Short mmCIF file of C-alpha atoms in Angstrom, two decimals:
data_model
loop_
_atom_site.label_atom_id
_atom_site.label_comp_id
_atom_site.label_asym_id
_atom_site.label_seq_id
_atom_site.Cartn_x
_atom_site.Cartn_y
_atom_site.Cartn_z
CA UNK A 1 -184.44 -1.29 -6.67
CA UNK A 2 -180.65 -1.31 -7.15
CA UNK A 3 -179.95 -3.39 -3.79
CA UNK A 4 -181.81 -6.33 -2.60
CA UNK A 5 -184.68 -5.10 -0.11
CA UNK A 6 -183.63 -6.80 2.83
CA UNK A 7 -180.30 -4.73 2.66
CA UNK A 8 -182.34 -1.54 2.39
CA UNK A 9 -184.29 -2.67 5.68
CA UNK A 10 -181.34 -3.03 7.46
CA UNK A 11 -179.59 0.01 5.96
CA UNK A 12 -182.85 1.79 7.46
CA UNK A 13 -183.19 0.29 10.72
CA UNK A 14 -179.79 0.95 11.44
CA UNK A 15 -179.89 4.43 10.57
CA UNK A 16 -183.05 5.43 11.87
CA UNK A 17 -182.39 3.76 15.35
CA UNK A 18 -179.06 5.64 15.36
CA UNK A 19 -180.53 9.06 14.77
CA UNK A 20 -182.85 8.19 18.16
CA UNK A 21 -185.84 7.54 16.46
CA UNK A 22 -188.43 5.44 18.68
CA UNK A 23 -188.73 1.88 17.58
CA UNK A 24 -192.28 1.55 16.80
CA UNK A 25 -191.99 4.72 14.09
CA UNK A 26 -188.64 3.26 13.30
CA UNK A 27 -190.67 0.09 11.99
CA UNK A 28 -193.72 1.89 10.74
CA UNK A 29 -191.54 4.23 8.44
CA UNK A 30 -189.20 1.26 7.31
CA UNK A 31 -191.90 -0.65 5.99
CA UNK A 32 -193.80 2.17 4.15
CA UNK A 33 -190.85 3.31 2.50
CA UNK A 34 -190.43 -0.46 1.23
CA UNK A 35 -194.02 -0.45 -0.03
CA UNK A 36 -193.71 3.08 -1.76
CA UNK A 37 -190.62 1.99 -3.34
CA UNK A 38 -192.18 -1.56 -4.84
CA UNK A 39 -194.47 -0.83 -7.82
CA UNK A 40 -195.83 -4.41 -7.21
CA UNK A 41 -197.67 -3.28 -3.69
CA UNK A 42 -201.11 -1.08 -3.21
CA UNK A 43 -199.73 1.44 -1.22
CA UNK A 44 -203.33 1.07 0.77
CA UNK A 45 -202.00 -1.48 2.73
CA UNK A 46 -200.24 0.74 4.44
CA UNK A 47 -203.37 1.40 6.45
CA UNK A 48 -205.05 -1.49 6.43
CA UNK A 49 -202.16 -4.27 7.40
CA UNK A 50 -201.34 -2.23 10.87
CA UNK A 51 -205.17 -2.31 12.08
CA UNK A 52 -205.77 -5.84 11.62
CA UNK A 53 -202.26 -6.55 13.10
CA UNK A 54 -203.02 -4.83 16.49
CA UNK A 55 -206.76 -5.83 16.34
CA UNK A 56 -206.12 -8.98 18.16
CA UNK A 57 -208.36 -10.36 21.34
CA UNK A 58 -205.04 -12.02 23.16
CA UNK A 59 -203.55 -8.65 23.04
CA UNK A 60 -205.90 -7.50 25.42
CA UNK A 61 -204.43 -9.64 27.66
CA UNK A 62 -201.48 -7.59 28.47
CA UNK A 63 -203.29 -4.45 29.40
CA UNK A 64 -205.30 -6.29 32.07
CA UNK A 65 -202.18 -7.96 32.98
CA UNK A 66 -200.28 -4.33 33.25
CA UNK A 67 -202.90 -3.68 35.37
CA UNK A 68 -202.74 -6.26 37.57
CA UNK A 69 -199.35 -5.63 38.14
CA UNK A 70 -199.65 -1.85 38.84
CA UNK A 71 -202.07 -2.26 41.27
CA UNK A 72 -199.74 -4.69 43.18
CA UNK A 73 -197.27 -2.41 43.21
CA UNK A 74 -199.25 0.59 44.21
CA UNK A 75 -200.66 -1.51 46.58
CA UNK A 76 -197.28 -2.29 48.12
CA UNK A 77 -197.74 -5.89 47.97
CA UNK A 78 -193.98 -5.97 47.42
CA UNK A 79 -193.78 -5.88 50.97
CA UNK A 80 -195.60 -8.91 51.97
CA UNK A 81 -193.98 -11.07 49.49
CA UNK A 82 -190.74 -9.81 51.05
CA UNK A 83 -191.32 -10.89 54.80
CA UNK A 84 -192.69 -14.72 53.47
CA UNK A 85 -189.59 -14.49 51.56
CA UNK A 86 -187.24 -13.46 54.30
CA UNK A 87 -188.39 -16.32 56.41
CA UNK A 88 -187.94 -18.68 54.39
CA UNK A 89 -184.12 -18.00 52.94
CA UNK A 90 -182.97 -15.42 55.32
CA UNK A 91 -181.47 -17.41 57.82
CA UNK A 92 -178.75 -18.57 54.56
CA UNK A 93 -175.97 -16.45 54.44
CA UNK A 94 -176.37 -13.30 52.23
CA UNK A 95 -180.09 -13.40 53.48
CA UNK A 96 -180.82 -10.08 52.06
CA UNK A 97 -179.66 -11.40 48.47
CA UNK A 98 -181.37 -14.72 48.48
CA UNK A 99 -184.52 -12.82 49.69
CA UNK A 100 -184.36 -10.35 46.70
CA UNK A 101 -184.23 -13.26 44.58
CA UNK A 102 -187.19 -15.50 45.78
CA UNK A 103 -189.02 -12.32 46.28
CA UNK A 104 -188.77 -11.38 42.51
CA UNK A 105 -190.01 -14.71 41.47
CA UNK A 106 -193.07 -14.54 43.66
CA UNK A 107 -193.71 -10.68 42.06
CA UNK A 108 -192.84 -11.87 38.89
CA UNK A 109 -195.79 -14.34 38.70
CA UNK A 110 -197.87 -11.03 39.01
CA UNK A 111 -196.51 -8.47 37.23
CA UNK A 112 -195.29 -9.94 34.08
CA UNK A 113 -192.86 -7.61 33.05
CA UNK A 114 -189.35 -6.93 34.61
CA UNK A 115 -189.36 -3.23 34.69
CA UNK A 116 -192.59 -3.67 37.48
CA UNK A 117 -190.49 -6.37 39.39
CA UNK A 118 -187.09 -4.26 39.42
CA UNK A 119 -188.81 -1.01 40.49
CA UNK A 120 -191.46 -2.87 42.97
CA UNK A 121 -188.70 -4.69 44.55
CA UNK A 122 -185.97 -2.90 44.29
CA UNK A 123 -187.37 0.50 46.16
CA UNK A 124 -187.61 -2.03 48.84
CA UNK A 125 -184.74 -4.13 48.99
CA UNK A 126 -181.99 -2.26 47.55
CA UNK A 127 -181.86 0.26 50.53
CA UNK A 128 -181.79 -2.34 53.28
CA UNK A 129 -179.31 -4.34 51.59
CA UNK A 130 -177.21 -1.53 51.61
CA UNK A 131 -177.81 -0.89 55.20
CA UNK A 132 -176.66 -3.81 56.07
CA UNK A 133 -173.55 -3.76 54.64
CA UNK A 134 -173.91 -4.76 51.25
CA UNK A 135 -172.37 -3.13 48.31
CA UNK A 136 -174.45 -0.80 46.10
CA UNK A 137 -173.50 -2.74 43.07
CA UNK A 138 -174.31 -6.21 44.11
CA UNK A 139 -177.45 -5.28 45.56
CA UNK A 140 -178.30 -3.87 42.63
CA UNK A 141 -177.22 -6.53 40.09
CA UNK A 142 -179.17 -9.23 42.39
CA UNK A 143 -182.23 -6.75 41.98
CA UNK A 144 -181.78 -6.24 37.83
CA UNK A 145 -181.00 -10.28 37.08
CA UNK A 146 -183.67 -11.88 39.07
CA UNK A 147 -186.38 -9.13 37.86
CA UNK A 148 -185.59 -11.32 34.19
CA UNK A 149 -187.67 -14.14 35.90
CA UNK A 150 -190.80 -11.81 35.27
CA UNK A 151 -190.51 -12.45 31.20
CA UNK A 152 -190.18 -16.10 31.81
CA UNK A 153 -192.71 -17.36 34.43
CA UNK A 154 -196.45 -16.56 33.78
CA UNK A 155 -197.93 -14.01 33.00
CA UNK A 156 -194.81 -12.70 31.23
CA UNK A 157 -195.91 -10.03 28.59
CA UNK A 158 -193.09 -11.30 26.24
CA UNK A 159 -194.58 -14.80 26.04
CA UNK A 160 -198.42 -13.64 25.82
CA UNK A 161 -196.21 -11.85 22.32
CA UNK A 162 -194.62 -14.38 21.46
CA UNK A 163 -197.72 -16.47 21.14
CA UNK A 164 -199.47 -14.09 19.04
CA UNK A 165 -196.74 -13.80 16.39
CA UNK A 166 -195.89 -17.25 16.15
CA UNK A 167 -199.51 -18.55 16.86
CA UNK A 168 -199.04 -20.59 19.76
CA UNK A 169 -200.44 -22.11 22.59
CA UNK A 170 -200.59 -19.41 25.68
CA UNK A 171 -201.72 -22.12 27.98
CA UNK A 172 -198.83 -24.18 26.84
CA UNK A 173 -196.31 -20.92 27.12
CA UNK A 174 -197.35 -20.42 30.66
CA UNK A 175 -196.46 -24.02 31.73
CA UNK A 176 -193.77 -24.15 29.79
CA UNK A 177 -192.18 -21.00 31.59
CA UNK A 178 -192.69 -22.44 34.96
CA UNK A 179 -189.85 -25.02 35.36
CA UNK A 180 -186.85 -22.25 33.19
CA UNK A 181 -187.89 -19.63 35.83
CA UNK A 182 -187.44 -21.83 38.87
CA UNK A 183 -183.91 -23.07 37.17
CA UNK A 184 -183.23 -19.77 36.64
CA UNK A 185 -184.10 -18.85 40.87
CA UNK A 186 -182.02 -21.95 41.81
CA UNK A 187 -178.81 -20.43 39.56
CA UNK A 188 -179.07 -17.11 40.70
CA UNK A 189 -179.58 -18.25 44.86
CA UNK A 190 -176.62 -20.30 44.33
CA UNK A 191 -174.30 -17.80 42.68
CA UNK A 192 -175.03 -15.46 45.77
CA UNK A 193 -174.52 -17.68 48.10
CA UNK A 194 -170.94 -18.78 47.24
CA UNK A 195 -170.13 -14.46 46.10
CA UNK A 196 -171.83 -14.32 50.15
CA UNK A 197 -169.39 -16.58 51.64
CA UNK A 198 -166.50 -15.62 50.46
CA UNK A 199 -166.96 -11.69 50.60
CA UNK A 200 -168.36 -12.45 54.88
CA UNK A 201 -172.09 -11.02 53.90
CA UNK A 202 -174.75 -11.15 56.68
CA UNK A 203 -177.77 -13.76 57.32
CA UNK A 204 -181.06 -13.05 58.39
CA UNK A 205 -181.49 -14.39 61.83
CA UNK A 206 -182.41 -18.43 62.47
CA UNK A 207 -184.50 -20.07 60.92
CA UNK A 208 -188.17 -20.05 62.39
CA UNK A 209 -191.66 -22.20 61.61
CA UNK A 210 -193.98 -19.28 63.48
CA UNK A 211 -192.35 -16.92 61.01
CA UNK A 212 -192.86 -18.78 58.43
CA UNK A 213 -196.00 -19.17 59.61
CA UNK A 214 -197.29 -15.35 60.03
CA UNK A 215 -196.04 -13.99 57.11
CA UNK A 216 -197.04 -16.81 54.70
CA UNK A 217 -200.47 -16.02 55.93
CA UNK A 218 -199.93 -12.20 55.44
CA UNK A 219 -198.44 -13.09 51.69
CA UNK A 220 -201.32 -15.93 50.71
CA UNK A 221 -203.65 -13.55 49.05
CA UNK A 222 -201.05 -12.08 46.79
CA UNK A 223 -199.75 -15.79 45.99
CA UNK A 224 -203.30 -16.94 45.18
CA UNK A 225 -203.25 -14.89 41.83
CA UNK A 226 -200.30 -16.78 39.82
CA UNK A 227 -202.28 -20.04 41.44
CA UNK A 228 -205.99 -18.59 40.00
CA UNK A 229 -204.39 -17.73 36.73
CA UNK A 230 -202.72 -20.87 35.92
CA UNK A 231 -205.41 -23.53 37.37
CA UNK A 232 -207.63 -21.16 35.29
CA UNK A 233 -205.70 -21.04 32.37
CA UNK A 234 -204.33 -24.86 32.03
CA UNK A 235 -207.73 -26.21 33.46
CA UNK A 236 -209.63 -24.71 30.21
CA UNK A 237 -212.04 -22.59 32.65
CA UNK A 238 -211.11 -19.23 30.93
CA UNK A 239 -208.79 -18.28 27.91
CA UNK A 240 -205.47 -15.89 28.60
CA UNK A 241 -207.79 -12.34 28.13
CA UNK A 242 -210.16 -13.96 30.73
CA UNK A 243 -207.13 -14.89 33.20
CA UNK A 244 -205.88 -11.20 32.72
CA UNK A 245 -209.09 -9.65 33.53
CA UNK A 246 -209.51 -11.83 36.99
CA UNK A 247 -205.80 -11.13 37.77
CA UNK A 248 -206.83 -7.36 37.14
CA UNK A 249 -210.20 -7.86 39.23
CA UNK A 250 -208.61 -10.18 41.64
CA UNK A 251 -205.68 -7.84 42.52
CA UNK A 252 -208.05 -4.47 42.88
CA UNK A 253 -210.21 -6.19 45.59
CA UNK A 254 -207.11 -7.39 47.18
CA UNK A 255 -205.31 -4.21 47.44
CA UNK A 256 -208.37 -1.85 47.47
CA UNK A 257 -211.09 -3.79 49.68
CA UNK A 258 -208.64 -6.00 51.39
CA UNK A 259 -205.91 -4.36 52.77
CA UNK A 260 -207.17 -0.68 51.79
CA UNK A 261 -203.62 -0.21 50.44
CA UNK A 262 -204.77 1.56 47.13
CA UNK A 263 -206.71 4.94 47.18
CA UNK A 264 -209.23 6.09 44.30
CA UNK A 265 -206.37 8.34 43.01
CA UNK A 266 -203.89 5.55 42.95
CA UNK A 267 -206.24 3.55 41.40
CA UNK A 268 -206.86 6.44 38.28
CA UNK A 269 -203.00 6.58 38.26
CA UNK A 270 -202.42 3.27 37.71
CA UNK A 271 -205.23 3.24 35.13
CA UNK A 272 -203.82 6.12 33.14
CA UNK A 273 -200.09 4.49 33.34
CA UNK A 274 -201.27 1.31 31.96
CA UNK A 275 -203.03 3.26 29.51
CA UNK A 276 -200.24 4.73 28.25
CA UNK A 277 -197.92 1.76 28.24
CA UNK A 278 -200.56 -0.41 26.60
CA UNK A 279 -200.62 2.38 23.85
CA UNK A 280 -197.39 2.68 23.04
CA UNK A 281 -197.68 -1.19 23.36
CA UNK A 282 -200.16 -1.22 20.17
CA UNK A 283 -198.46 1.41 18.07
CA UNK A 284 -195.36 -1.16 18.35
CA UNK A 285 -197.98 -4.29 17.57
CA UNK A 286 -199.13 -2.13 14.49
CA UNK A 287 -195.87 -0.81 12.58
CA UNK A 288 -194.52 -4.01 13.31
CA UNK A 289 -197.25 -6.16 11.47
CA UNK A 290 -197.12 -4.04 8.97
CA UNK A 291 -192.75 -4.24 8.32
CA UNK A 292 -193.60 -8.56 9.11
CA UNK A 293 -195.77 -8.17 6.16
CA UNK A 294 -193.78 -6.88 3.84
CA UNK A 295 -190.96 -9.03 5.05
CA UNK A 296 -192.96 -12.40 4.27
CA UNK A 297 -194.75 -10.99 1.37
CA UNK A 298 -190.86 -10.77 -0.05
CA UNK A 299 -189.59 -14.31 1.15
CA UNK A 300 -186.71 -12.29 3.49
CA UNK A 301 -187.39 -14.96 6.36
CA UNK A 302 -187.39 -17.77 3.86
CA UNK A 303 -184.32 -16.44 2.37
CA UNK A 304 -182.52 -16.15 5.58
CA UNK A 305 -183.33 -19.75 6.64
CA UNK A 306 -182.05 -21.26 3.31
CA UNK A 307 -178.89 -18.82 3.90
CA UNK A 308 -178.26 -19.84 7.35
CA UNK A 309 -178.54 -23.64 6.41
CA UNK A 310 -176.08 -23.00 3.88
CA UNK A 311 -173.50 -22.22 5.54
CA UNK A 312 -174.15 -24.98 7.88
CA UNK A 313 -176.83 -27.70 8.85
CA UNK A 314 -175.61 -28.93 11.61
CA UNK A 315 -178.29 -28.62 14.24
CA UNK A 316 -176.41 -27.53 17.17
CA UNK A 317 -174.30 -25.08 14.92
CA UNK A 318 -177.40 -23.30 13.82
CA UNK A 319 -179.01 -23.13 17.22
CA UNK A 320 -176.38 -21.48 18.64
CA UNK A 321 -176.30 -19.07 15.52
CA UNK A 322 -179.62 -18.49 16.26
CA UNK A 323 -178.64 -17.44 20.30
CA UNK A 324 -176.64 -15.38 19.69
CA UNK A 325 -178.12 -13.43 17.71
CA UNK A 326 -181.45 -13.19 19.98
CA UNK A 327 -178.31 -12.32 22.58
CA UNK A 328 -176.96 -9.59 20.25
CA UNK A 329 -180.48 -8.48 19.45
CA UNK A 330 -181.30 -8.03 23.04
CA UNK A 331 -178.56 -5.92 23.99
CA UNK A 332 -180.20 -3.08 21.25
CA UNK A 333 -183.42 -3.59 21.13
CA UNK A 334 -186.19 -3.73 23.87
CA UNK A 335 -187.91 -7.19 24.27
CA UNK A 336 -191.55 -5.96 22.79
CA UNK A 337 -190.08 -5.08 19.42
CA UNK A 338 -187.39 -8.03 19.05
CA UNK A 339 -190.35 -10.60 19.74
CA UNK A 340 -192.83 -8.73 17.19
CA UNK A 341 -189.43 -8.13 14.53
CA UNK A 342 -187.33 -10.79 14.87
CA UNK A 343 -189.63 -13.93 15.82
CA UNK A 344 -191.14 -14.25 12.35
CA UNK A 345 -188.01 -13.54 10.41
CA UNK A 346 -186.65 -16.71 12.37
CA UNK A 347 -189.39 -19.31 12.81
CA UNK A 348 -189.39 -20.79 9.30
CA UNK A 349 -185.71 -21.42 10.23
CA UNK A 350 -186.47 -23.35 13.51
CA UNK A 351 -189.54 -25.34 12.31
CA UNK A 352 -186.77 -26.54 9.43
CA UNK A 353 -184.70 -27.55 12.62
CA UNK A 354 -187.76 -29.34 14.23
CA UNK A 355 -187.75 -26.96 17.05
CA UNK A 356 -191.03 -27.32 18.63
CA UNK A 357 -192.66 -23.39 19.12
CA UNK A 358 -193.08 -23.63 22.85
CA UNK A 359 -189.46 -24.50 22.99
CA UNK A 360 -188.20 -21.95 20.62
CA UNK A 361 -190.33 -19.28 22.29
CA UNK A 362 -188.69 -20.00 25.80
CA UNK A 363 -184.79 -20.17 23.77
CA UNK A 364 -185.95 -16.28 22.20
CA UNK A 365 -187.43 -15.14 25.92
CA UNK A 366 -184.74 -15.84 28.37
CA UNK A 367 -181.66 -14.24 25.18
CA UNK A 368 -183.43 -11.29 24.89
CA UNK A 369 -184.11 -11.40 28.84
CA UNK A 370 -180.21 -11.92 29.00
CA UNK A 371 -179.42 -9.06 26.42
CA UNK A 372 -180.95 -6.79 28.49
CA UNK A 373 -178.86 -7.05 31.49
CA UNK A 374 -176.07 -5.14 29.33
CA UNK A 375 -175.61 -2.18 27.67
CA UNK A 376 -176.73 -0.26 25.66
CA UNK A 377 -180.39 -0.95 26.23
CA UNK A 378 -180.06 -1.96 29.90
CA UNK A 379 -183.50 -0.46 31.00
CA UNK A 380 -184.19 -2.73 33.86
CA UNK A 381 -180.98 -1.93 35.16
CA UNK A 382 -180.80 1.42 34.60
CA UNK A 383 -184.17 1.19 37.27
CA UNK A 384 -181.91 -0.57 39.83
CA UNK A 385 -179.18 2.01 39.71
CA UNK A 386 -180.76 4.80 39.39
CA UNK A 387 -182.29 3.42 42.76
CA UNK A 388 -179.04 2.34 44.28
CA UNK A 389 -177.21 5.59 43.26
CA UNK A 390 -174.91 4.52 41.24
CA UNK A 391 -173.52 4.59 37.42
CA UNK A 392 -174.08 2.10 35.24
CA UNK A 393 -169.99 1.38 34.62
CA UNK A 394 -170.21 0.43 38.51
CA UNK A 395 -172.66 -2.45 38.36
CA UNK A 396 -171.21 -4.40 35.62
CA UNK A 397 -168.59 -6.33 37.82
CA UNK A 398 -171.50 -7.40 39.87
CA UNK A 399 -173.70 -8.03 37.13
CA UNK A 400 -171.42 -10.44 35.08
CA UNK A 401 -171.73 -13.09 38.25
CA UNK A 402 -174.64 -13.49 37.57
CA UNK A 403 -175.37 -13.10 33.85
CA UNK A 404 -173.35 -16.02 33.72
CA UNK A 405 -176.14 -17.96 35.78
CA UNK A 406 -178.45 -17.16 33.26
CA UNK A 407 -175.79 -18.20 30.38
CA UNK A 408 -176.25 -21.73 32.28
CA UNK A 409 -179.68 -22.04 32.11
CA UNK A 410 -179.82 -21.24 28.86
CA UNK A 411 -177.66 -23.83 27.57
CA UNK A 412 -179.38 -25.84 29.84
CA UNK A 413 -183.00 -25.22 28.47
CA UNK A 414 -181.61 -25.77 24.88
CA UNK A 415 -179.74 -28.75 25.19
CA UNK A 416 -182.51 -30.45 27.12
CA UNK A 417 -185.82 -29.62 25.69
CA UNK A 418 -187.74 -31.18 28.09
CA UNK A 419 -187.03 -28.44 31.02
CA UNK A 420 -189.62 -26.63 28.42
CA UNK A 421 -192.15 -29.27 27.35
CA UNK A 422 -192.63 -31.63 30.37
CA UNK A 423 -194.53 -29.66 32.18
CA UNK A 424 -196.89 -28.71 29.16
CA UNK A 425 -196.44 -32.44 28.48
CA UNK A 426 -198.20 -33.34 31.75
CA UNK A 427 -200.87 -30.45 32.18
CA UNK A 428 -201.96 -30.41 29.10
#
């Protein structure tokens, strides 16, 4: 080869993402080419490397998760969650807002992934914000920004990946992602309350115990799944797959048997679209094993590390180094293939730091959560607007408001480690 190989991968990632080729072929043809190309590879492996890769038991995990989730949102759960929610922050001003907000952390504890939470609560909320006076824009930037709390609370897809490329503790992820996602809540509730008073928006009605009352008991069977998965999960009585199929089981009873929300032919819908997202899932798991492979069997990761560190070993320089590139990354690339691509080019790099991997998966999980919120990826917020009717060069005055909150509590969770690791620290 006349350039290094690393170069090459770039040159081709670049230029076959450009040309609008999916990711997951765009990573399966990058790394055969490589192996072709390197006499000193059996161009077997090409076969073999991608099966093992996706034929992993904690993968499993997300489809039953996916599941879980579409059910809930068939089921119109959404709508319960949104009542408890409403009397318990709707009496502050810009009720509607705060409401969206604590709403999408109660559905994000369920779903997992932030497309689920943005469409699920957004069909909902977006509409009667605007009816009551709120902008398009804002009610559709509140809806896009707090859906990112579904990749960073339990059961978050993105950490259940995270932990089975950098072989960590999902027990430990889960707690870990509890205390960033309520920071994360508090941030966002607070920048809409002070863009509510000064723009006039209206509250909710007073403030009422009966309310909170009746519709907490309407919303307690949908909030007893985050609580059966974690006590579950952190208490040792069943691994991550387990906790995914009882969220699945749990939620079918719930929305089927329960409140007969969810007909048979729901039920076979939702079935067939997890299917299909778990698939396309797997092909992603499997071309990108197979470009990680090649990348490690060639030192690139190593190589990057010792590059990195030379031009700087400061701690805090290359942390932030690291950020922003997750940040960068995030705005391209969707969060399933950054995790599987990007996380083991980096982690020799941050266990040379001493970055502990429950901490470094929580610093990679809120960027790429962040990168998302912008252009030109964008896909939970191309959800919201396509919902609120508008284009996506209309939200982003709205959106920076609160992007910023999320800036915050990502310096936060990397210059104080312990927002990450106490909890794990005292569960487990």
């Amino acid at each position: 080869m006349f350039l290094d190989p690393g170069y090459i991968i770039l040159i081709l990632l670049i230029g076959l993402l450009m040309m609008g080729m999916p990711i997951a072929f765009v990573l399966g043809v990058t790394a055969s080419i490589m192996i072709m190309l390197d006499p000193a590879v059996v161009p077997q492996i090409i076969g073999l490397i991608p099966f093992g890769g996706a034929n992993n038991y904690l993968l499993v995990a997300a489809l039953l998760f996916m599941i879980a989730g579409e059910i809930m949102n068939q089921g119109k759960i959404a709508e319960k969650l949104i009542a408890f929610a409403s009397s318990l922050v709707g009496h502050i001003r810009g009720g509607l807002a705060h409401v969206n907000i604590l709403t999408s952390l109660f559905f994000s504890e369920i779903s997992g992934t932030a497309t689920s939470d943005a469409a699920a609560i957004g069909s909902v909320m977006i509409p009667q914000m605007k009816k009551r006076g709120y902008p398009a824009a804002f009610a559709a930037a509140v809806t896009s920004t707090s859906a990112t709390m579904a990749i960073i609370v339990p059961p978050s897809l993105n950490l259940i990946l995270y932990a089975y490329v950098a072989n960590a503790s999902i027990a430990q992820l889960f707690a870990a992602g509890i205390l960033p996602g309520f920071l994360v809540c508090f941030l966002l509730i607070m920048t809409a309350y002070f863009i509510s008073v000064k723009r006039g928006y209206p509250t909710e009605g007073a403030f009422s115990w009966a309310r909170v009352a009746s519709t907490g008991k309407d919303a307690a069977l949908p909030l007893t799944l985050p609580i059966l998965i974690l006590v579950g999960i952190l208490g040792g009585v069943f691994t991550a797959t387990e906790a995914g199929a009882v969220a699945a089981l749990w939620s079918i009873v719930m929305a089927a048997l329960l409140y007969r929300t969810v007909t048979l032919r729901a039920f076979l819908d939702t079935l067939r679209i997890a299917g299909k997202r778990s698939a396309m899932l797997m092909f992603i798991v499997a071309t990108s094993t197979l470009l990680g492979w090649y990348l490690t069997n060639q030192r690139i990761p190593q190589d990057i590390a010792n590059a990195i560190l030379g031009i700087s070993e400061n701690y805090w320089v290359v942390l932030l180094a690291i950020n922003v590139f997750f940040l960068l990354a995030g705005t391209i690339v969707h969060g399933t293939p950054a995790i599987l691509m990007l996380v083991p080019i980096f982690l020799p790099l941050a266990d040379q730091l001493g970055i502990d991997r429950v901490h470094f998966g929580l610093i990679v999980t809120i960027n790429l959560g962040i990168g998302q919120q912008t252009p030109p990826v964008a896909s939970v917020v191309l959800i919201t607007c396509a919902i609120a009717r508008i284009s996506l060069a209309q939200i982003i005055p709205s959106m920076m408001w609160f992007i910023g909150a999320m800036l915050i509590a990502l310096a936060l969770v990397n210059i104080f480690p312990a927002i990450v690791l106490w909890l794990p620290s005292v569960l487990l």
